[in-house]
XYZ file of C-alpha atoms in Angstrom:
485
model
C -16.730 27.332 -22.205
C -15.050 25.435 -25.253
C -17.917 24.538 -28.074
C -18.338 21.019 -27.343
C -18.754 21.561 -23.180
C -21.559 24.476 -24.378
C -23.160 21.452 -26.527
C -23.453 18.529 -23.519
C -24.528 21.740 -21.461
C -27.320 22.604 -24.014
C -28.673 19.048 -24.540
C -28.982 18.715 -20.688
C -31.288 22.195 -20.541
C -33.228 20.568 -23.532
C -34.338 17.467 -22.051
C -34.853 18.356 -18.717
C -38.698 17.948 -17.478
C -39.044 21.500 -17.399
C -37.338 25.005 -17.354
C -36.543 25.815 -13.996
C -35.211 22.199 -13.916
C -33.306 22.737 -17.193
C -31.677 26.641 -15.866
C -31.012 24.494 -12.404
C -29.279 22.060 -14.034
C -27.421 24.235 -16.533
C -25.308 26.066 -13.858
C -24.729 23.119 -11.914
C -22.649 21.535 -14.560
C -21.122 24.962 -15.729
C -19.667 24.629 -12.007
C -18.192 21.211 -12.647
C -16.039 22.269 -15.855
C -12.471 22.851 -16.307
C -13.154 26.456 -17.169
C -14.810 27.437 -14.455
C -13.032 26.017 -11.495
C -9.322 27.032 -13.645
C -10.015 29.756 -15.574
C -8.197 28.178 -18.505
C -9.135 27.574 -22.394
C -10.005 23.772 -22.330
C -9.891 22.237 -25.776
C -11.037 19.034 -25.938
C -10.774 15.548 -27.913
C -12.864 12.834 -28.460
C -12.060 10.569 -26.197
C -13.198 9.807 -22.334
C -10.412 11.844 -19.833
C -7.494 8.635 -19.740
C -6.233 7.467 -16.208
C -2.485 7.395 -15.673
C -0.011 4.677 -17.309
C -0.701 2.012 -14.401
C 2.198 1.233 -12.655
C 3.972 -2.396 -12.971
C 1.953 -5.571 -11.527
C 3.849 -6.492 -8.773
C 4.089 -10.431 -8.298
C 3.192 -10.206 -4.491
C -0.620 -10.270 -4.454
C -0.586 -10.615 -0.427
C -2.631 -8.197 1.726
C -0.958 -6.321 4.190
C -2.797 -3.106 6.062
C -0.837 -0.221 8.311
C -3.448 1.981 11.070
C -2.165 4.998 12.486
C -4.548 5.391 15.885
C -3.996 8.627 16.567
C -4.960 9.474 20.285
C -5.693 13.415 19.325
C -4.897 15.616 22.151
C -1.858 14.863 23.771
C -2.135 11.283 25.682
C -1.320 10.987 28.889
C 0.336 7.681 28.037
C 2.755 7.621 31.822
C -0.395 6.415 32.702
C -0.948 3.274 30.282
C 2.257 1.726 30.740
C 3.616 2.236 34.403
C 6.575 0.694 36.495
C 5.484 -1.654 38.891
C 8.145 -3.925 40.430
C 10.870 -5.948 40.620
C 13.188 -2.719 39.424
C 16.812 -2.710 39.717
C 19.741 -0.117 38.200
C 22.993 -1.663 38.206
C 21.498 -4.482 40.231
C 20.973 -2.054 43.107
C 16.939 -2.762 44.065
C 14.760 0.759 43.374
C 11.189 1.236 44.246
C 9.964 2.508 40.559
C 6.585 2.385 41.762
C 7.217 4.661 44.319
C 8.967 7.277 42.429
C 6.309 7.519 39.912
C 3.745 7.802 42.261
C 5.557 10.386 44.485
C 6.202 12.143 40.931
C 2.349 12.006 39.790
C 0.803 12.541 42.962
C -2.973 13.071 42.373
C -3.271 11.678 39.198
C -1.545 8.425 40.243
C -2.612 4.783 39.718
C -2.626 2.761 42.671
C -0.337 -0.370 42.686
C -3.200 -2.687 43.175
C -5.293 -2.083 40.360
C -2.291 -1.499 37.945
C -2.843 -4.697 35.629
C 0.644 -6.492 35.977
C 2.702 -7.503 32.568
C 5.997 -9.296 32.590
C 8.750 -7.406 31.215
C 11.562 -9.704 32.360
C 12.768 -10.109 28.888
C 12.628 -6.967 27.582
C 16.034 -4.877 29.058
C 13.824 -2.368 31.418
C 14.436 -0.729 34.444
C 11.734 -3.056 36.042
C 10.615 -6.810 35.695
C 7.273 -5.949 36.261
C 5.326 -3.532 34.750
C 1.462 -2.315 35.099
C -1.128 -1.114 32.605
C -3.962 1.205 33.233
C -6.737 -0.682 34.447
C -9.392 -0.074 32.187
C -7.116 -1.982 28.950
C -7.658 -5.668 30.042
C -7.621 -6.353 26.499
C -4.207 -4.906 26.419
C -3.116 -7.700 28.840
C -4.508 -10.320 27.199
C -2.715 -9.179 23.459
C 0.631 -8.823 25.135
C 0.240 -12.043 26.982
C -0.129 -13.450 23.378
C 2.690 -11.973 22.271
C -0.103 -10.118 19.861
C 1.317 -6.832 21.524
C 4.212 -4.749 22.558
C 5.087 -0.765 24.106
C 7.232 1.841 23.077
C 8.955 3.219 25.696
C 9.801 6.730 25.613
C 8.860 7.707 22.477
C 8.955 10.948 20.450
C 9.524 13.810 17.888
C 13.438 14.085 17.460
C 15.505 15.506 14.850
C 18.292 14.338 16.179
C 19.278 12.172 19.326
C 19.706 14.719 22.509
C 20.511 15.144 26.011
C 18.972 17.006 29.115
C 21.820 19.768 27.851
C 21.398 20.364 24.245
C 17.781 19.596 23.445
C 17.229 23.029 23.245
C 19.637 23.832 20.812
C 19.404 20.699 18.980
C 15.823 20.630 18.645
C 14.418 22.038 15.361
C 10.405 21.455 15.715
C 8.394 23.784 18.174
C 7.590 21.419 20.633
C 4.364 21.148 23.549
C 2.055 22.984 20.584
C -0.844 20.584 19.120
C -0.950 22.009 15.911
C 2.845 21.664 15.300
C 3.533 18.498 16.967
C 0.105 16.746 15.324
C 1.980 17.827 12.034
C 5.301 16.250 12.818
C 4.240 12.861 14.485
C 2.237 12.565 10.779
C 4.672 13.654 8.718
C 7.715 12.256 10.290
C 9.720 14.595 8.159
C 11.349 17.221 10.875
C 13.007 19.237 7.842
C 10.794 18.966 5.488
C 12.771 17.328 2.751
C 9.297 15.419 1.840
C 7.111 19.007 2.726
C 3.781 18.619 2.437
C 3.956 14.478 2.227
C 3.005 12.318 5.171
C 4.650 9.181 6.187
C 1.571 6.497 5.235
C 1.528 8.501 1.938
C 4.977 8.276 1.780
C 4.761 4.351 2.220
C 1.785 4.045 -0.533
C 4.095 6.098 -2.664
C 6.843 3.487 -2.718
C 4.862 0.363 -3.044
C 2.097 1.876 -5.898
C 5.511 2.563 -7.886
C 6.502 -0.900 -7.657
C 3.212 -1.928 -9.347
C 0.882 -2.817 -5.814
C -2.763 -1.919 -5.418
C -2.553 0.613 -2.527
C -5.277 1.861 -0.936
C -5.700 5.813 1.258
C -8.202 5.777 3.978
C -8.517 8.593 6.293
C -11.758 7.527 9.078
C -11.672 10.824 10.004
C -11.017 14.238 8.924
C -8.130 16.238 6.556
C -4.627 13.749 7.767
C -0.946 14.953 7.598
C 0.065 11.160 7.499
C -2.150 10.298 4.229
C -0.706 12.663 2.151
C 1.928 11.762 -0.213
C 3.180 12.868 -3.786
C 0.633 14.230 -6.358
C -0.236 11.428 -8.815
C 1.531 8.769 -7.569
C -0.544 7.158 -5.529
C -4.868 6.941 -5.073
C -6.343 9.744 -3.738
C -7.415 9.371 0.123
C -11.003 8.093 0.632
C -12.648 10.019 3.648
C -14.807 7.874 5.581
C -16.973 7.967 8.023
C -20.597 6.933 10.042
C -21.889 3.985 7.604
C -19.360 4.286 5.436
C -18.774 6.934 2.124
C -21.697 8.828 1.135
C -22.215 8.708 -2.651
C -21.393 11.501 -4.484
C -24.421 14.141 -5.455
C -27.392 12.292 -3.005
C -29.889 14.401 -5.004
C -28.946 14.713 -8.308
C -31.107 17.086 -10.902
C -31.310 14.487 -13.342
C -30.654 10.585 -12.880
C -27.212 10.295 -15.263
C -25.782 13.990 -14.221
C -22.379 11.782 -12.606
C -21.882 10.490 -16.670
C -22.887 14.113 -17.902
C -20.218 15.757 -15.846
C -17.601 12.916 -16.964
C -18.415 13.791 -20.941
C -17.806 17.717 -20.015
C -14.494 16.343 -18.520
C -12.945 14.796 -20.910
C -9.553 14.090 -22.428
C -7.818 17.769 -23.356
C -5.444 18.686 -26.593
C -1.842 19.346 -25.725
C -2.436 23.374 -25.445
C -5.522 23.309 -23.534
C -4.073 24.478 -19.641
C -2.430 21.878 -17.213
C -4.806 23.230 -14.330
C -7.529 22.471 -16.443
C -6.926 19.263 -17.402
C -5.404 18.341 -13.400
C -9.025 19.337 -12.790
C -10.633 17.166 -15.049
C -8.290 14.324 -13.963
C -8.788 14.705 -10.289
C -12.473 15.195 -10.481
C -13.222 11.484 -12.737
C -11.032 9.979 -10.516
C -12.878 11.103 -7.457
C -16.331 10.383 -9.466
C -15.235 6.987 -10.340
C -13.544 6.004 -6.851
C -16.492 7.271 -5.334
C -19.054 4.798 -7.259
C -16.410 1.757 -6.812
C -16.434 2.153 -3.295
C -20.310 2.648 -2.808
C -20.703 -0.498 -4.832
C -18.018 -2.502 -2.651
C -19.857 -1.276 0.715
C -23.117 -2.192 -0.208
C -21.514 -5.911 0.084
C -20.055 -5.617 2.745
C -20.864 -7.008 6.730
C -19.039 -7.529 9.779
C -19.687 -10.639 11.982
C -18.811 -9.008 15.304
C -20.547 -6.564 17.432
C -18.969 -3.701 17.376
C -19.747 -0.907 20.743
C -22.208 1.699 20.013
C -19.389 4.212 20.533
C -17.482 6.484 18.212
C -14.255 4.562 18.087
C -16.318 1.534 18.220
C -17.878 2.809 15.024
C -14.812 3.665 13.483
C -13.162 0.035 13.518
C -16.330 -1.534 12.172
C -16.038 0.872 9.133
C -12.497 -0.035 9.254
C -13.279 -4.158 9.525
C -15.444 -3.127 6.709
C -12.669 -1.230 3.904
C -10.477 -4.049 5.230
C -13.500 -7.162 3.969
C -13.276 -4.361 0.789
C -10.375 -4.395 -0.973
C -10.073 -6.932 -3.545
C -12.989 -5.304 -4.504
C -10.926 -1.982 -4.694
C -8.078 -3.570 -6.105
C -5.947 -2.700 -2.913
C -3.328 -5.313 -1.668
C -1.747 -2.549 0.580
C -4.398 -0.396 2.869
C -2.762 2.379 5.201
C -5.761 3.566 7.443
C -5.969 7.198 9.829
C -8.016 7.011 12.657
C -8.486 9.574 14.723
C -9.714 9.402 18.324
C -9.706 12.751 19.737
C -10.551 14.204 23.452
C -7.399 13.246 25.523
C -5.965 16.942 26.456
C -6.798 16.448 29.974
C -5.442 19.681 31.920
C -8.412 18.567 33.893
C -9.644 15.639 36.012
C -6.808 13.596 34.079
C -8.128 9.953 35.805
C -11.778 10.423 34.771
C -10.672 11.539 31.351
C -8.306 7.981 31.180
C -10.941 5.858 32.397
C -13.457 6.565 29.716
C -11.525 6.933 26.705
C -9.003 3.840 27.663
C -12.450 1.941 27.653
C -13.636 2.603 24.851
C -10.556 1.867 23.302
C -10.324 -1.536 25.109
C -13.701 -2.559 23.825
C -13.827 -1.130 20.359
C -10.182 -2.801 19.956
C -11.607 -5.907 21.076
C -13.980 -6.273 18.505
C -11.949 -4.876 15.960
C -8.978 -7.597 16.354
C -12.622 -10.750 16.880
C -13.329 -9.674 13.232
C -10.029 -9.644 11.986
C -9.680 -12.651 13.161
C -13.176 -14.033 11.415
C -11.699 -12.510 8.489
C -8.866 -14.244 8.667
C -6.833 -10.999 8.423
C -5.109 -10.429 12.115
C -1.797 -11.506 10.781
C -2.040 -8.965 8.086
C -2.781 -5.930 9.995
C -0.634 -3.885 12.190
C -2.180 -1.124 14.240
C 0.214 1.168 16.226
C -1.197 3.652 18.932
C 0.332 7.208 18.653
C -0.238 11.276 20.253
C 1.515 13.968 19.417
C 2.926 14.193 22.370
C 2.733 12.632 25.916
C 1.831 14.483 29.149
C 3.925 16.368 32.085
C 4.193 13.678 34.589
C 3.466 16.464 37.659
C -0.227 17.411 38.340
C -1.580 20.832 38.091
C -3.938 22.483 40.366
C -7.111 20.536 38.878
C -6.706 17.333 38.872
C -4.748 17.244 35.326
C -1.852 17.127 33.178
C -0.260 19.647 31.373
C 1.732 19.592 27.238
C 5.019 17.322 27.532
C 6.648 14.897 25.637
C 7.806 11.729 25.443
C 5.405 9.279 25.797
C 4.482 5.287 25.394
C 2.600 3.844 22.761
C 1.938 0.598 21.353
C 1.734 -1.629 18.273
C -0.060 -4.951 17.673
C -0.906 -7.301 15.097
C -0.902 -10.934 14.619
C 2.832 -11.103 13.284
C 4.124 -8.358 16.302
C 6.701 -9.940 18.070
C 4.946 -9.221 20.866
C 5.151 -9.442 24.837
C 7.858 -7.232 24.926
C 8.643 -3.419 25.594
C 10.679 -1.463 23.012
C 12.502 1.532 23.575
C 13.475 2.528 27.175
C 11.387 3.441 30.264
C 13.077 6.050 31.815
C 15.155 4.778 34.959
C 14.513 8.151 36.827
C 11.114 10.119 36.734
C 12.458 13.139 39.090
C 12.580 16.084 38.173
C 16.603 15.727 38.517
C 16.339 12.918 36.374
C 18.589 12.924 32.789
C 15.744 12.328 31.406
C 13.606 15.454 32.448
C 13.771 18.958 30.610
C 11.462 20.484 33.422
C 8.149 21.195 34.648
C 7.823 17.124 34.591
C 8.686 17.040 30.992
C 10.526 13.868 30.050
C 12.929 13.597 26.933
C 12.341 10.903 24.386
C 14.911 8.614 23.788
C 13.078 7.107 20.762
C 12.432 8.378 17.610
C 9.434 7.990 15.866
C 11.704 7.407 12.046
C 13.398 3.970 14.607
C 9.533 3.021 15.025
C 8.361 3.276 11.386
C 11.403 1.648 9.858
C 10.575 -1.432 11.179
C 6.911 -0.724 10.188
C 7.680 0.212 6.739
C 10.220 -3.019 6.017
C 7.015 -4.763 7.080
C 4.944 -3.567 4.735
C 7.275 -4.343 2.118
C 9.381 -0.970 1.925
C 12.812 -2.817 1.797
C 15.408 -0.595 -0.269
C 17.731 1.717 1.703
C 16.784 4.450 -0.998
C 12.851 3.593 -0.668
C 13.535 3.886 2.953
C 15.203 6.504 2.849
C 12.144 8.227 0.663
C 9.822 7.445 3.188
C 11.792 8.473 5.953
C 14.027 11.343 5.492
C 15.570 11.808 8.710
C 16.567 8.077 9.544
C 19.848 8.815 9.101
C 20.506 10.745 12.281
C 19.408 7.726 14.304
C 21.155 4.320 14.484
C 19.275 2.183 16.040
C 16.459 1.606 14.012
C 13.827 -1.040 14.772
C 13.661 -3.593 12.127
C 10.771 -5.891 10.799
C 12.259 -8.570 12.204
C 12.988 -6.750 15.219
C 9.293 -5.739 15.784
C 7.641 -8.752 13.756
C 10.123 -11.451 14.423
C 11.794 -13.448 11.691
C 9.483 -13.296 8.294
């Protein structure tokens, strides 16, 4: 330890109560310093540890906030948005219906309790389509025009066919672990490695000079990271909200003790050492702003007693938050897990689709209290959809394409995206096998449209965020998703 940390360290043994306190508190702060979590010479200078040059002030001081839902598992999404009728290729008349449930067999919804959403405007293979029926809520958005689906949709690195996916395809596919990864990062190559696309998005607009704000109400998220020191780090949230930092601390003002021992460093003291230091007031200080901000906050709606219900109050909650935080742009991970069904796929659906209808409900009541809806977008994702066959027990197995969903008070909703496959057959040109349907949307056409939104608008920043755009062409736009601005 450099002279002065030895000095802080010593006056903290002195004036604790009593020895064993004093010894205690000693090697708790030895564990806090530069030198012991770097193992380089520290030299300090008199002055508190600076944060970074701020960015510039940008003049746009509206809110806007970006949620990644991410279904964890593998959702079985052939199942949320199904065809129902009115179908036609080529103006020939085709029972879609049919076909998917002759394709699904046990695991298929019944026509009649399919809840029925016009799609006569929106270029698909059928007028009518139906939605699981335990997403009412759904319905009633998209009859708003407060929602729309994504046909279709999924990893690509570059657009294929039923002949060269294999060949063309450069991610290992039908594996959680890699295709969690690559639905986060939307960065196939990894031209951006390590960087997720939300942190990738913060990245861009704290540059231009905007309050951004990280907030992962879950655990460790791919799609939250972005480049070190650019932007905030990610706040991890969860139950009530962000516990404070050190619950029982030895003595009352140890937070402002371990601030003094990490301090501002000379010019040959070690760059771990002072990164340390850095990262460790930030978290300190972030970690007392936002305690401060939640103790003020409240919610006005009821939210479900369930865990996704739980997560969009604490969501409603960093959303009331952040002029507090100095935020004007919030990009949220949720993460609502359990939907690998291999087994008893319909039971599975019907629990989890209503507790997302419910908690959604209340989360988009408040929003509306708030007066935020029109500032919010929330778009549904998996890493992958599901085989559309049935195994032997009653479930699904890895596939995937799947459809998703986006809404918001500014979607241009009412409308499907993308394009529902026209043939679910195994023969289909849009099956690999096994029941395994090719995506014919990317995820980099979704988030373009997403990121102009959120005020990404430079081909370069764009480009930045989204590495692999270029080998699609048909990118959604903001005003394609979000109507005219």
């Amino acid at each position: 330890l450099n002279i002065k940390s030895r000095r802080i360290i010593e006056d903290a043994y002195n004036n604790a109560e009593d020895e064993a306190s004093g010894l205690r508190l000693a090697q708790q702060l030895i564990t806090t310093t530069a030198e012991f979590n770097s193992n380089n010479l520290v030299e300090m200078i008199n002055t508190p540890n600076q944060a970074p040059a701020p960015s510039p002030v940008s003049t746009d001081t509206s809110y806007k906030a970006v949620i990644m839902l991410f279904m964890e598992g593998g959702a079985d999404t052939f199942n949320l948005l199904v065809p129902h009728s009115g179908c036609h290729i080529d103006s020939v008349a085709k029972d879609m219906y049919q076909e998917y449930q002759d394709v699904r067999g046990s695991v298929a919804l019944s026509n009649a309790e399919l809840l029925q959403i016009d799609a006569s405007s929106s270029m698909q293979v059928c007028e009518t389509f139906g939605l699981h029926p335990e997403i009412p809520y759904f319905k009633q958005l998209y009859d708003e025009h407060d929602l729309l689906f994504l046909a279709n949709v999924g990893v690509l690195t570059e657009p294929v066919d039923k002949i060269n996916w294999l060949e063309k395809t450069r991610t290992a596919l039908f594996t959680h672990n890699h295709q969690l990864r690559v639905v986060q990062q939307v960065d196939p190559f990894k031209l951006r490695d390590g960087s997720g696309v939300l942190g990738r998005m913060a990245d861009v607009l704290t540059r231009s000079g905007r309050g951004t704000g990280l907030i992962s109400i879950a655990r460790e998220s791919y799609a939250l990271v972005g480049e070190p020191g650019v932007s905030p780090s990610i706040n991890f949230v969860k139950g009530d909200g962000l516990l404070p930092f050190n619950l029982r601390p030895t003595v009352m003002d140890m937070n402002s003790i371990m601030k003094q021992l990490n301090a501002e460093t000379t010019v040959m003291s070690g760059l771990f050492g002072k990164t340390w230091s850095e990262t460790l007031k930030e978290s300190l200080d972030s970690n007392e702003k936002v305690n401060a901000a939640m103790e003020k906050s409240f919610v006005t709606e009821l939210f479900p007693k369930t865990m996704l219900g739980s997560k969009m109050k604490l969501a409603s909650r960093m959303i009331q938050m952040h002029e507090a935080l100095d935020s004007n742009r919030d990009v949220f991970y949720m993460r609502y897990a359990g939907f690998d069904s291999h087994e008893e796929t319909t039971d599975t659906l019907h629990e989890l689709f209503s507790e997302m209808n419910d908690a959604i409900q209340a989360f988009v009541s408040e929003m509306k209290h708030q007066g935020e809806w029109d500032n919010i977008v929330l778009l549904g994702a998996s890493e992958f959809g599901r085989a559309l066959l049935s195994n032997s027990v009653e479930g699904t197995d890895h596939g995937w394409s799947g459809n998703y969903f986006l809404m918001g008070g500014e979607v241009n909703g009412g409308q499907i995206y993308g394009s529902f496959p026209e043939d679910l057959t195994e023969s289909s040109p849009y099956s690999i096998g096994k029941g395994r349907m090719l995506p014919t949307t990317s995820w980099e056409q979704v988030w373009n449209g997403i990121a102009q939104w959120f005020g990404v608008k430079d081909e370069a920043d764009l480009d930045y965020v989204l590495p692999n755009r270029h080998k699609f062409a048909d990118h959604f736009s903001d005003e394609d998703l979000f109507g005219p601005l």
